[in-house]
Coordinates of C-alpha atoms in Angstrom, one line a residue:
X28 CA -0.5 -5.3 36.5
X29 CA 0.1 -7.2 33.2
X30 CA -2.7 -8.5 31.0
X31 CA -2.5 -12.0 29.5
X32 CA -4.7 -12.8 26.5
X33 CA -5.6 -16.5 25.8
X34 CA -6.1 -17.1 22.1
X35 CA -7.8 -20.5 21.4
X36 CA -10.5 -22.3 19.5
X37 CA -13.7 -22.9 21.3
X38 CA -13.5 -26.5 20.3
X39 CA -10.4 -26.7 22.6
X40 CA -12.0 -24.9 25.6
X41 CA -11.3 -27.8 27.9
X42 CA -7.6 -27.1 27.5
X43 CA -8.0 -23.4 28.2
X44 CA -9.8 -24.4 31.4
X45 CA -6.8 -26.6 32.3
X46 CA -4.3 -23.8 31.8
X47 CA -6.3 -21.1 33.6
X48 CA -5.8 -22.4 37.2
X49 CA -2.0 -22.2 36.7
X50 CA -2.2 -18.7 35.5
X51 CA -4.7 -18.0 38.3
X52 CA -1.8 -18.3 40.8
X53 CA -0.2 -15.2 39.2
X54 CA -3.5 -13.4 39.1
X55 CA -3.9 -14.0 42.9
X56 CA -0.4 -12.6 43.4
X57 CA -1.6 -9.4 41.7
X58 CA 0.9 -9.8 38.8
X59 CA -1.5 -10.4 35.9
X60 CA -5.1 -10.2 34.7
X61 CA -6.3 -13.2 32.5
X62 CA -8.6 -12.5 29.6
X63 CA -10.4 -15.0 27.4
X64 CA -13.8 -14.8 25.7
X65 CA -16.3 -17.5 24.9
X66 CA -18.3 -15.2 22.6
X67 CA -15.9 -15.4 19.7
X68 CA -17.8 -15.9 16.4
X69 CA -21.2 -15.4 18.0
X70 CA -22.5 -11.9 17.0
X71 CA -22.0 -8.3 16.2
X72 CA -20.9 -6.6 19.4
X73 CA -18.1 -8.8 20.7
X74 CA -15.3 -7.8 18.3
X75 CA -14.6 -4.3 19.6
X76 CA -14.1 -5.8 23.1
X77 CA -11.7 -8.5 21.8
X78 CA -9.8 -5.9 19.8
X79 CA -9.4 -3.7 22.9
X80 CA -8.2 -6.6 25.0
X81 CA -5.6 -7.7 22.3
X82 CA -4.5 -4.0 22.1
X83 CA -4.0 -3.8 25.9
X84 CA -2.4 -7.3 26.4
X85 CA 1.2 -7.7 27.4
X86 CA 1.4 -11.3 26.3
X87 CA -0.7 -13.8 24.5
X88 CA -0.8 -17.6 25.1
X89 CA -1.9 -19.4 21.9
X90 CA -3.3 -22.9 22.3
X91 CA -2.2 -24.6 19.1
X92 CA -4.3 -27.4 17.5
X93 CA -5.8 -28.3 14.1
X94 CA -9.0 -26.6 15.3
X95 CA -7.0 -23.4 16.1
X96 CA -5.1 -23.3 12.8
X97 CA -8.2 -24.0 10.8
X98 CA -10.2 -21.2 12.5
X99 CA -11.1 -18.5 10.0
X100 CA -11.4 -15.9 12.8
X101 CA -8.0 -16.8 14.3
X102 CA -6.2 -16.6 11.0
X103 CA -7.9 -13.6 9.5
X104 CA -8.3 -11.3 12.5
X105 CA -6.6 -12.5 15.7
X106 CA -3.2 -13.7 14.6
X107 CA -2.4 -10.9 12.1
X108 CA -3.1 -8.3 14.9
X109 CA -1.1 -10.2 17.5
X110 CA 1.9 -10.6 15.1
X111 CA 1.8 -6.9 14.2
X112 CA 2.0 -6.0 17.9
X113 CA 4.8 -8.5 18.4
X114 CA 6.8 -7.0 15.6
X115 CA 6.2 -3.4 16.4
X116 CA 6.0 -3.4 20.2
X117 CA 7.7 -6.6 21.3
X118 CA 4.6 -8.3 22.6
X119 CA 5.3 -11.9 23.8
X120 CA 3.5 -14.7 22.0
X121 CA 3.7 -18.1 23.7
X122 CA 2.4 -21.1 21.7
X123 CA 1.4 -24.4 23.5
X124 CA 0.9 -27.4 21.3
X125 CA -2.2 -29.0 22.8
X126 CA -3.1 -31.4 19.9
X127 CA -1.0 -32.9 17.0
X128 CA -1.2 -30.7 13.8
X129 CA 0.9 -29.4 11.0
X130 CA 2.2 -26.4 13.0
X131 CA 5.6 -26.6 11.5
X132 CA 4.1 -25.6 8.1
X133 CA 2.9 -22.3 9.6
X134 CA 5.6 -19.6 9.0
X135 CA 4.8 -17.4 12.1
X136 CA 5.0 -20.5 14.4
X137 CA 8.3 -21.6 13.1
X138 CA 9.8 -18.3 14.5
X139 CA 8.6 -19.0 18.0
X140 CA 9.7 -21.4 20.8
X141 CA 6.9 -24.0 21.0
X142 CA 5.8 -25.6 24.3
X143 CA 6.5 -28.4 25.0
X144 CA 10.0 -27.6 23.8
X145 CA 10.4 -31.0 22.1
X146 CA 7.4 -30.2 19.8
X147 CA 5.3 -33.0 21.2
X148 CA 1.6 -32.3 21.9
X149 CA 0.2 -32.0 25.4
X150 CA -3.0 -34.0 24.7
X151 CA -1.4 -37.1 23.2
X152 CA 2.2 -37.3 24.4
X153 CA 1.9 -36.3 28.1
X154 CA -0.3 -37.8 30.8
X155 CA -2.2 -35.5 33.2
X156 CA 0.7 -34.8 35.6
X157 CA 3.2 -34.0 32.8
X158 CA 0.6 -31.8 31.1
X159 CA 0.4 -29.8 34.4
X160 CA 4.2 -29.5 34.3
X161 CA 4.1 -28.0 30.8
X162 CA 1.5 -25.5 32.0
X163 CA 3.6 -24.7 35.0
X164 CA 6.6 -24.0 32.8
X165 CA 4.5 -21.6 30.7
X166 CA 3.3 -19.9 33.9
X167 CA 6.9 -19.6 35.1
X168 CA 7.9 -17.9 31.9
X169 CA 5.0 -15.5 32.2
X170 CA 6.0 -14.8 35.8
X171 CA 9.5 -13.9 34.5
X172 CA 8.0 -11.8 31.8
X173 CA 5.9 -9.6 34.1
X174 CA 8.5 -9.3 36.9
X175 CA 11.6 -8.6 34.8
X176 CA 9.8 -6.7 32.1
X177 CA 11.3 -8.7 29.3
X178 CA 9.7 -10.0 26.1
X179 CA 10.3 -13.2 24.1
X180 CA 11.6 -12.6 20.7
X181 CA 11.8 -14.7 17.6
X182 CA 14.5 -17.3 17.2
X183 CA 17.7 -15.3 16.8
X184 CA 18.8 -14.8 13.2
X185 CA 22.4 -14.2 12.0
X186 CA 23.2 -10.5 11.9
X187 CA 23.8 -9.0 8.5
X188 CA 25.9 -6.1 7.6
X189 CA 23.8 -3.0 7.6
X190 CA 22.6 -2.1 4.1
X191 CA 23.5 1.5 3.2
X192 CA 22.6 1.6 -0.5
X193 CA 18.8 2.0 -0.4
X194 CA 16.3 4.5 -2.0
X195 CA 12.6 3.8 -1.5
X196 CA 11.4 7.3 -0.8
X197 CA 9.4 7.6 -4.0
X198 CA 6.9 4.9 -3.1
X199 CA 3.4 6.2 -2.3
X200 CA 2.1 6.5 1.3
X201 CA -0.5 3.8 1.9
X202 CA -2.7 2.5 4.7
X203 CA -1.4 0.2 7.3
X204 CA -4.2 -2.4 7.1
X205 CA -3.4 -5.5 5.1
X206 CA -5.8 -8.4 5.3
X207 CA -6.0 -11.6 3.3
X208 CA -2.6 -11.2 1.6
X209 CA -0.6 -13.8 3.6
X210 CA -0.1 -15.9 0.4
X211 CA 1.2 -13.0 -1.6
X212 CA 3.7 -12.0 1.1
X213 CA 4.9 -15.5 1.3
X214 CA 5.2 -15.6 -2.5
X215 CA 7.4 -12.5 -2.5
X216 CA 9.5 -14.1 0.3
X217 CA 10.0 -17.2 -1.7
X218 CA 10.8 -15.4 -4.9
X219 CA 13.5 -13.4 -3.1
X220 CA 15.0 -16.4 -1.3
X221 CA 14.8 -18.9 -4.1
X222 CA 16.9 -17.1 -6.7
X223 CA 14.9 -18.8 -9.4
X224 CA 12.5 -15.9 -10.0
X225 CA 13.8 -12.8 -11.7
X226 CA 10.6 -10.7 -12.0
X227 CA 7.3 -10.8 -10.1
X228 CA 4.4 -8.7 -11.4
X229 CA 1.4 -8.1 -9.2
X230 CA -1.6 -7.4 -11.4
X231 CA -4.9 -5.8 -10.5
X232 CA -7.1 -2.8 -11.2
X233 CA -6.7 0.2 -8.9
X234 CA -7.5 0.1 -5.2
X235 CA -7.0 -3.6 -4.3
X236 CA -3.9 -2.8 -2.2
X237 CA -0.9 -3.5 -4.5
X238 CA 1.1 -0.6 -3.2
X239 CA 0.1 -1.4 0.4
X240 CA 1.3 -5.0 -0.1
X241 CA 4.7 -3.8 -1.4
X242 CA 5.1 -1.3 1.4
X243 CA 4.3 -3.9 4.0
X244 CA 6.7 -6.4 2.5
X245 CA 9.5 -3.8 2.3
X246 CA 8.7 -3.1 6.0
X247 CA 9.3 -6.7 6.9
X248 CA 12.4 -6.9 4.7
X249 CA 13.8 -3.8 6.4
X250 CA 13.5 -5.4 9.8
X251 CA 15.8 -8.2 8.5
X252 CA 18.1 -5.8 6.7
X253 CA 16.7 -6.8 3.4
X254 CA 17.9 -10.4 3.7
X255 CA 21.2 -10.1 1.8
X256 CA 20.3 -7.4 -0.7
X257 CA 23.2 -5.2 -1.7
X258 CA 21.0 -2.5 -3.1
X259 CA 17.3 -1.6 -2.9
X260 CA 15.8 0.9 -5.3
X261 CA 12.1 1.8 -5.8
X262 CA 10.2 4.0 -8.2
X263 CA 6.5 4.8 -8.5
X264 CA 4.6 5.7 -11.6
X265 CA 1.4 5.1 -9.7
X266 CA 0.5 8.8 -9.3
X267 CA -0.8 9.2 -12.9
X268 CA -4.5 8.8 -13.5
X269 CA -6.5 5.8 -14.5
X270 CA -6.7 6.7 -18.2
X271 CA -4.0 6.0 -20.7
X272 CA -1.6 9.0 -20.9
X273 CA 1.4 9.5 -23.0
X274 CA 4.3 9.8 -20.5
X275 CA 7.9 8.7 -20.4
X276 CA 10.2 6.9 -18.1
X277 CA 13.1 9.3 -18.7
X278 CA 13.2 10.7 -15.2
X279 CA 13.3 7.1 -13.8
X280 CA 15.9 5.9 -16.2
X281 CA 18.2 8.9 -15.7
X282 CA 17.9 8.9 -11.9
X283 CA 18.4 5.1 -11.7
X284 CA 21.5 5.2 -14.0
X285 CA 23.0 7.9 -11.8
X286 CA 22.1 6.0 -8.6
X287 CA 23.6 2.7 -9.8
X288 CA 26.8 4.5 -10.8
X289 CA 26.6 5.2 -14.5
X290 CA 29.2 7.8 -15.5
X291 CA 27.0 9.6 -18.0
X292 CA 23.2 9.0 -17.6
X293 CA 22.4 11.2 -20.6
X294 CA 24.6 9.3 -23.0
X295 CA 23.3 7.0 -25.8
X296 CA 19.9 6.0 -27.2
X297 CA 17.0 4.9 -25.1
X298 CA 17.7 1.3 -25.9
X299 CA 21.3 1.7 -24.9
X300 CA 20.3 3.3 -21.6
X301 CA 18.0 0.3 -20.8
X302 CA 20.8 -2.1 -21.6
X303 CA 23.3 -0.3 -19.4
X304 CA 20.9 0.0 -16.5
X305 CA 20.1 -3.7 -16.6
X306 CA 23.8 -4.5 -16.5
X307 CA 24.4 -2.3 -13.5
X308 CA 21.4 -3.8 -11.6
X309 CA 22.6 -7.3 -12.3
X310 CA 26.1 -6.7 -10.9
X311 CA 24.9 -7.2 -7.3
X312 CA 21.9 -8.8 -5.7
X313 CA 19.4 -5.9 -6.1
X314 CA 15.8 -5.5 -5.1
X315 CA 14.2 -3.2 -7.7
X316 CA 10.5 -2.1 -7.2
X317 CA 8.5 -0.5 -10.1
X318 CA 5.2 0.6 -8.7
X319 CA 2.2 1.5 -10.8
X320 CA 3.6 0.7 -14.2
X321 CA 0.3 0.9 -16.2
X322 CA 0.7 4.5 -17.4
X323 CA 3.6 3.3 -19.5
X324 CA 1.8 0.3 -21.0
X325 CA -0.1 0.2 -24.2
X326 CA -3.9 -0.5 -24.1
X327 CA -4.2 -1.2 -27.8
X328 CA -5.4 -4.7 -28.6
X329 CA -2.5 -5.6 -30.9
X330 CA 0.1 -4.8 -28.2
X331 CA -1.8 -4.8 -25.0
X332 CA 0.4 -4.6 -21.9
X333 CA 3.6 -3.7 -23.9
X334 CA 5.8 -1.1 -22.3
X335 CA 5.8 2.0 -24.5
X336 CA 9.0 3.5 -23.3
X337 CA 11.9 1.7 -25.1
X338 CA 14.5 2.1 -22.3
X339 CA 12.1 0.6 -19.7
X340 CA 11.0 -2.1 -22.0
X341 CA 14.6 -3.2 -22.6
X342 CA 15.3 -3.1 -18.9
X343 CA 12.4 -5.3 -17.9
X344 CA 13.1 -7.8 -20.6
X345 CA 16.8 -8.1 -19.7
X346 CA 16.0 -8.5 -16.0
X347 CA 13.4 -11.2 -16.8
X348 CA 16.0 -13.1 -18.7
X349 CA 18.8 -12.8 -16.2
X350 CA 18.8 -11.2 -12.7
X351 CA 20.9 -11.8 -9.6
X352 CA 18.2 -10.2 -7.5
X353 CA 14.5 -9.5 -8.0
X354 CA 12.4 -7.0 -9.8
X355 CA 8.9 -6.5 -8.4
X356 CA 6.3 -4.7 -10.5
X357 CA 2.8 -3.5 -9.7
X358 CA 0.4 -2.8 -12.5
X359 CA -3.1 -3.0 -13.8
X360 CA -2.2 -5.0 -16.9
X361 CA -0.1 -8.1 -17.6
X362 CA 3.4 -7.0 -18.7
X363 CA 3.9 -8.3 -22.3
X364 CA 7.7 -8.2 -22.1
X365 CA 7.9 -10.9 -19.4
X366 CA 5.2 -13.3 -20.8
X367 CA 7.8 -15.4 -22.8
X368 CA 10.0 -15.8 -19.6
X369 CA 7.5 -18.1 -17.8
X370 CA 10.2 -20.0 -15.9
X371 CA 11.8 -17.0 -14.4
X372 CA 8.9 -14.6 -14.2
X373 CA 5.5 -14.6 -12.4
X374 CA 2.4 -12.5 -13.0
X375 CA 0.0 -12.7 -10.0
X376 CA -3.6 -11.6 -10.2
X377 CA -4.6 -9.6 -7.1
X378 CA -7.9 -8.4 -8.3
X379 CA -10.0 -9.3 -5.3
X380 CA -9.8 -10.0 -1.5
X381 CA -11.7 -12.7 0.2
X382 CA -15.1 -12.1 2.0
X383 CA -13.3 -13.0 5.2
X384 CA -10.6 -10.4 4.6
X385 CA -13.3 -7.9 3.8
X386 CA -15.1 -8.7 7.0
X387 CA -11.9 -8.1 8.9
X388 CA -11.4 -4.7 7.2
X389 CA -14.9 -3.7 8.1
X390 CA -14.5 -4.8 11.7
X391 CA -11.2 -3.0 12.2
X392 CA -12.9 0.1 10.6
X393 CA -15.5 -0.1 13.4
X394 CA -18.5 -1.4 11.4
X395 CA -21.1 -3.4 13.3
X396 CA -22.8 -6.5 12.0
X397 CA -22.7 -10.3 12.1
X398 CA -20.0 -12.2 10.2
X399 CA -22.6 -13.2 7.6
X400 CA -23.7 -9.6 7.1
X401 CA -20.2 -8.2 6.8
X402 CA -19.2 -10.9 4.3
X403 CA -22.3 -10.4 2.3
X404 CA -21.6 -6.6 2.1
X405 CA -18.0 -7.4 1.0
X406 CA -19.4 -9.5 -1.9
X407 CA -21.9 -6.8 -2.7
X408 CA -19.0 -4.3 -3.1
X409 CA -17.2 -6.6 -5.4
X410 CA -14.7 -7.9 -2.8
X411 CA -12.8 -4.8 -3.7
X412 CA -10.3 -3.6 -1.0
X413 CA -10.5 0.1 -1.7
X414 CA -14.3 0.0 -1.8
X415 CA -14.4 -1.9 1.6
X416 CA -11.9 0.6 3.2
X417 CA -13.9 3.6 2.0
X418 CA -17.2 1.9 3.0
X419 CA -15.9 1.5 6.6
X420 CA -15.0 5.1 6.7
X421 CA -18.4 6.1 5.2
X422 CA -20.3 4.1 7.8
X423 CA -18.2 5.4 10.7
X424 CA -20.0 8.8 10.5
X425 CA -23.5 7.2 10.6
X426 CA -24.9 6.6 14.2
X427 CA -24.6 2.9 15.0
X428 CA -22.0 2.2 12.3
X429 CA -24.1 -0.7 11.2
X430 CA -23.5 -2.5 7.9
X431 CA -27.2 -2.3 7.0
X432 CA -26.7 1.4 6.2
X433 CA -24.5 0.4 3.2
X434 CA -27.8 -0.2 1.4
X435 CA -28.3 3.6 1.0
X436 CA -25.2 3.7 -1.3
X437 CA -26.6 3.6 -4.9
X438 CA -25.3 1.4 -7.7
X439 CA -23.6 3.1 -10.6
X440 CA -25.2 1.1 -13.5
X441 CA -23.2 2.9 -16.2
X442 CA -19.8 2.1 -14.7
X443 CA -18.3 -1.3 -15.5
X444 CA -17.0 -3.5 -12.7
X445 CA -13.6 -3.6 -14.4
X446 CA -13.6 0.2 -14.3
X447 CA -13.8 0.1 -10.5
X448 CA -17.6 0.5 -10.2
X449 CA -17.6 -0.5 -6.5
X450 CA -15.1 2.0 -5.1
X451 CA -16.7 4.7 -7.3
X452 CA -20.0 3.9 -5.7
X453 CA -18.6 4.9 -2.3
X454 CA -16.7 7.9 -3.6
X455 CA -20.0 9.1 -5.2
X456 CA -21.7 8.6 -1.8
X457 CA -19.1 10.8 -0.1
X458 CA -19.6 13.4 -2.9
X459 CA -23.3 13.5 -2.1
X460 CA -22.5 13.8 1.7
X461 CA -20.1 16.7 1.2
X462 CA -22.5 18.6 -1.1
X463 CA -20.9 21.9 -2.4
X464 CA -18.7 22.4 0.6
X465 CA -15.0 22.9 0.9
X466 CA -14.2 19.2 1.0
X467 CA -15.7 18.6 -2.4
X468 CA -14.0 21.6 -3.9
X469 CA -10.6 20.5 -2.6
X470 CA -11.2 17.1 -4.1
X471 CA -12.1 18.7 -7.4
X472 CA -8.8 20.6 -7.3
X473 CA -6.9 17.4 -6.7
X474 CA -8.7 16.0 -9.8
X475 CA -6.8 18.6 -11.9
X476 CA -3.5 16.8 -11.2
X477 CA -2.1 13.5 -12.5
X478 CA 0.4 13.2 -9.6
X479 CA 0.7 14.3 -5.9
X480 CA -0.4 17.9 -5.9
X481 CA 2.1 20.5 -4.5
X482 CA 0.5 22.7 -1.9
X483 CA 1.9 25.7 -3.7
X484 CA 0.1 24.6 -6.9
X485 CA -3.2 24.1 -5.0
X486 CA -2.7 27.6 -3.6
X487 CA -2.3 29.0 -7.1
X488 CA -5.7 27.5 -8.0
X489 CA -7.6 28.7 -4.9
X490 CA -6.1 32.2 -4.9
X491 CA -8.3 35.2 -5.2
X492 CA -10.4 35.9 -7.2
X493 CA -12.5 32.8 -6.6
X494 CA -13.3 30.5 -9.4
X495 CA -17.1 30.1 -9.3
X496 CA -18.2 26.6 -8.4
X497 CA -14.6 25.5 -7.7
X498 CA -12.9 27.7 -5.1
X499 CA -15.6 30.0 -3.7
X500 CA -15.9 27.8 -0.6
X501 CA -12.1 27.8 -0.2
X502 CA -10.8 31.2 -1.0
X503 CA -11.7 32.9 2.3
X504 CA -11.1 29.9 4.6
X505 CA -9.0 30.6 7.7
X506 CA -5.8 28.5 8.1
X507 CA -7.5 26.5 10.9
X508 CA -10.5 25.7 8.7
X509 CA -8.3 24.8 5.7
X510 CA -6.3 22.4 7.8
X511 CA -9.5 21.0 9.2
X512 CA -10.8 20.4 5.7
X513 CA -7.7 18.4 4.8
X514 CA -7.9 16.4 8.1
X515 CA -11.6 15.6 7.5
X516 CA -10.7 14.1 4.1
X517 CA -7.8 12.2 5.6
X518 CA -10.0 10.7 8.3
X519 CA -12.3 9.2 5.6
X520 CA -9.3 8.0 3.5
X521 CA -10.1 10.2 0.5
X522 CA -6.8 12.0 1.0
X523 CA -3.6 10.0 1.8
X524 CA -1.8 10.5 5.1
X525 CA 1.0 13.1 5.0
X526 CA 4.1 11.7 3.3
X527 CA 7.2 11.9 5.4
X528 CA 9.1 12.3 2.1
X529 CA 6.8 14.9 0.4
X530 CA 5.4 17.0 3.2
X531 CA 4.4 19.8 0.9
X532 CA 2.0 17.8 -1.3
X533 CA -1.5 16.4 -1.0
X534 CA -2.3 13.1 -2.7
X535 CA -5.2 10.7 -3.1
X536 CA -5.9 7.5 -4.9
X537 CA -6.0 7.8 -8.7
X538 CA -9.6 6.7 -8.7
X539 CA -10.6 9.5 -6.4
X540 CA -8.6 12.0 -8.5
X541 CA -10.3 10.8 -11.7
X542 CA -13.8 10.8 -10.3
X543 CA -13.7 14.4 -9.0
X544 CA -11.8 15.6 -12.1
X545 CA -14.4 14.1 -14.4
X546 CA -17.3 15.6 -12.3
X547 CA -15.7 19.0 -12.5
X548 CA -15.2 18.8 -16.3
X549 CA -18.7 17.6 -16.9
X550 CA -20.5 20.1 -14.5
X551 CA -18.3 23.2 -14.8
X552 CA -16.1 23.3 -17.9
X553 CA -15.3 27.0 -17.5
X554 CA -13.9 26.4 -13.9
X555 CA -12.0 23.3 -15.2
X556 CA -10.2 25.4 -17.9
X557 CA -9.6 28.4 -15.7
X558 CA -8.0 26.1 -13.0
X559 CA -5.7 24.5 -15.6
X560 CA -4.8 28.0 -16.8
X561 CA -3.7 28.9 -13.3
X562 CA -1.6 25.7 -13.1
X563 CA 0.0 26.5 -16.4
X564 CA 1.1 29.9 -15.0
X565 CA 2.3 28.2 -11.8
X566 CA 4.4 25.5 -13.5
X567 CA 5.9 27.7 -16.3
X568 CA 7.2 30.1 -13.6
X569 CA 8.4 27.3 -11.3
X570 CA 12.0 26.7 -12.6
X571 CA 14.5 29.1 -11.0
X572 CA 16.5 29.2 -14.3
X573 CA 15.0 30.7 -17.4
X574 CA 16.5 27.8 -19.3
X575 CA 16.7 24.7 -17.1
X576 CA 19.8 22.5 -17.6
X577 CA 18.7 19.1 -16.3
X578 CA 15.7 16.8 -16.7
X579 CA 14.6 17.3 -13.1
X580 CA 14.8 21.1 -13.5
X581 CA 12.8 20.9 -16.8
X582 CA 10.0 18.7 -15.4
X583 CA 7.8 21.7 -14.4
X584 CA 7.9 22.8 -18.1
X585 CA 6.5 19.5 -19.3
X586 CA 3.7 19.9 -16.7
X587 CA 3.1 23.5 -17.9
X588 CA 2.6 22.3 -21.5
X589 CA 0.1 19.6 -20.3
X590 CA -2.0 22.1 -18.2
X591 CA -1.7 24.8 -20.9
X592 CA -3.1 22.5 -23.6
X593 CA -6.1 21.5 -21.3
X594 CA -6.7 25.2 -20.7
X595 CA -6.8 25.8 -24.5
X596 CA -3.5 27.7 -24.6
X597 CA -2.0 25.6 -27.4
X598 CA -0.1 28.2 -29.3
X599 CA 1.4 29.8 -26.1
X600 CA 2.4 26.5 -24.7
X601 CA 4.0 25.5 -28.0
X602 CA 5.9 28.7 -28.7
X603 CA 6.8 30.0 -25.3
X604 CA 7.5 26.8 -23.4
X605 CA 8.1 23.9 -25.9
X606 CA 10.0 25.7 -28.7
X607 CA 11.8 28.4 -26.6
X608 CA 12.7 26.5 -23.3
X609 CA 12.4 22.8 -24.0
X610 CA 13.8 22.6 -27.5
X611 CA 15.7 25.9 -27.4
X612 CA 15.0 26.5 -31.0
X613 CA 16.9 24.3 -33.4
X614 CA 19.2 23.1 -30.7
X615 CA 16.8 20.3 -29.7
X616 CA 18.3 20.6 -26.2
X617 CA 15.9 18.1 -24.5
X618 CA 17.1 15.3 -26.9
X619 CA 20.8 16.1 -27.7
X620 CA 21.9 17.5 -24.3
X621 CA 19.6 15.7 -21.8
X622 CA 18.8 12.6 -23.8
X623 CA 15.1 12.7 -22.8
X624 CA 13.6 11.4 -26.0
X625 CA 10.6 10.0 -24.2
X626 CA 9.8 13.3 -22.5
X627 CA 10.1 15.0 -25.9
X628 CA 7.5 12.6 -27.5
X629 CA 5.2 12.9 -24.5
X630 CA 5.2 16.7 -24.7
X631 CA 4.5 16.6 -28.4

């Protein structure tokens, strides 16, 4: 038996009551079960029931009116979930226009067949008998739906030739929940379709969902074969920590040049490489995504936001000036290079989510409370998406899951709001909950890295003999308990889900990594240095060749130098790794043969 969910505004309940007798015929035939709920918006316990009913429904009838489209609950919590099910599972959505309203301005409605088919409203344009005819037509369609097991899809779109030149595997794995970002998704759509925008930069401090927004948009684009793009290429610099670090874009520039067809990616100066890459990208309509650009931007007052890598700086400027496709950037700072191209570039501030979106995140996370209580908590945690997501996970393990228990999470008075005070509050609460157990020690290990941590590298740190205060809870764990520790941290969103592209790594948000790294450094400096010493040994022995030939093969040596210096092994890192294997004496191999001038400077 199929379940039909009626989505409506309580101000339009009379129209729901007029539709119900028609559907009741099918219910009497044993074909459907009808579900609607008068309790919407009235308390703390109803949302789970509504969510379960929407999850189980085979079709939803939406009674469209100005009341419906103005409803905060409908827009923030019902419709996003129903649309998600429609896209992923083929759920049928059947809109009925019961009152005149600006429904044609609503993107998701434009993709559906409205009832009545001529777009007239039932309440104004049809007398009683004709309104009954409209409801009968809808009932007939539902009958066809449940008996023939077919679903209504969107208005057919012209088929596009399948895109075969795409590489987005380097983007980070993010959560699936995306609330309160409808405007930003629409902005990206418009930027791509219009052809008037060359670069869009999404700007916000860590944890507000920039990467999730990009991943969701790419998911939508993929379902429409990227809407005419000839090539799609994505790269993420996000994995670096939240502090300024001297790194380079050499790996990205070289890989991108190769991918876009450059004959010799190592040839020429950094500026020349940037120019060549911009020309190659502009040859065809290309979607280029640069995620987490901030590690490559200056934080000095006199050049704040300027890209420090010359090749990448030239690339972004050239694309801002002229681009047949679109470059999308996510970062924590405005990009200085595109500020003078105001007509062709947009910098969008994503710093916060709305209290209503925060309320939805908490409800989906299973937190109990009234709308007012959940929205107040969202404001108390800075309207910060990461903080709200972590808060929901934190409260889920407290009996009752009520928002009132958020009061036990202490403020961090010494941490500035701009430095992500609110997500750090919840991270610190988790730290207190874990105590000195294996979960905290694993997070401390992840804090040693500035990128997704290879499992083999983690194993090198937690190998016997144990490092006191860092691995003594991990060294003797059985395989089952080790996997359970990882799963526990994934369940509370402190470790990212397993990446389908990098199955042999563990990753977490940079703020999580920085918090636990700082805690280890401050509380146990000896363990901090010993762990970095083990990572130095791991990375220096990682290349299969004694003298790596390519930039990719040489990457572990750059990491070895970084960990070696933190461990205090300056002379050994300089002589054995930098001089001998990276420079190869007076040959200056990394510059003259590989052309990785940025990596050379970063290692210095």
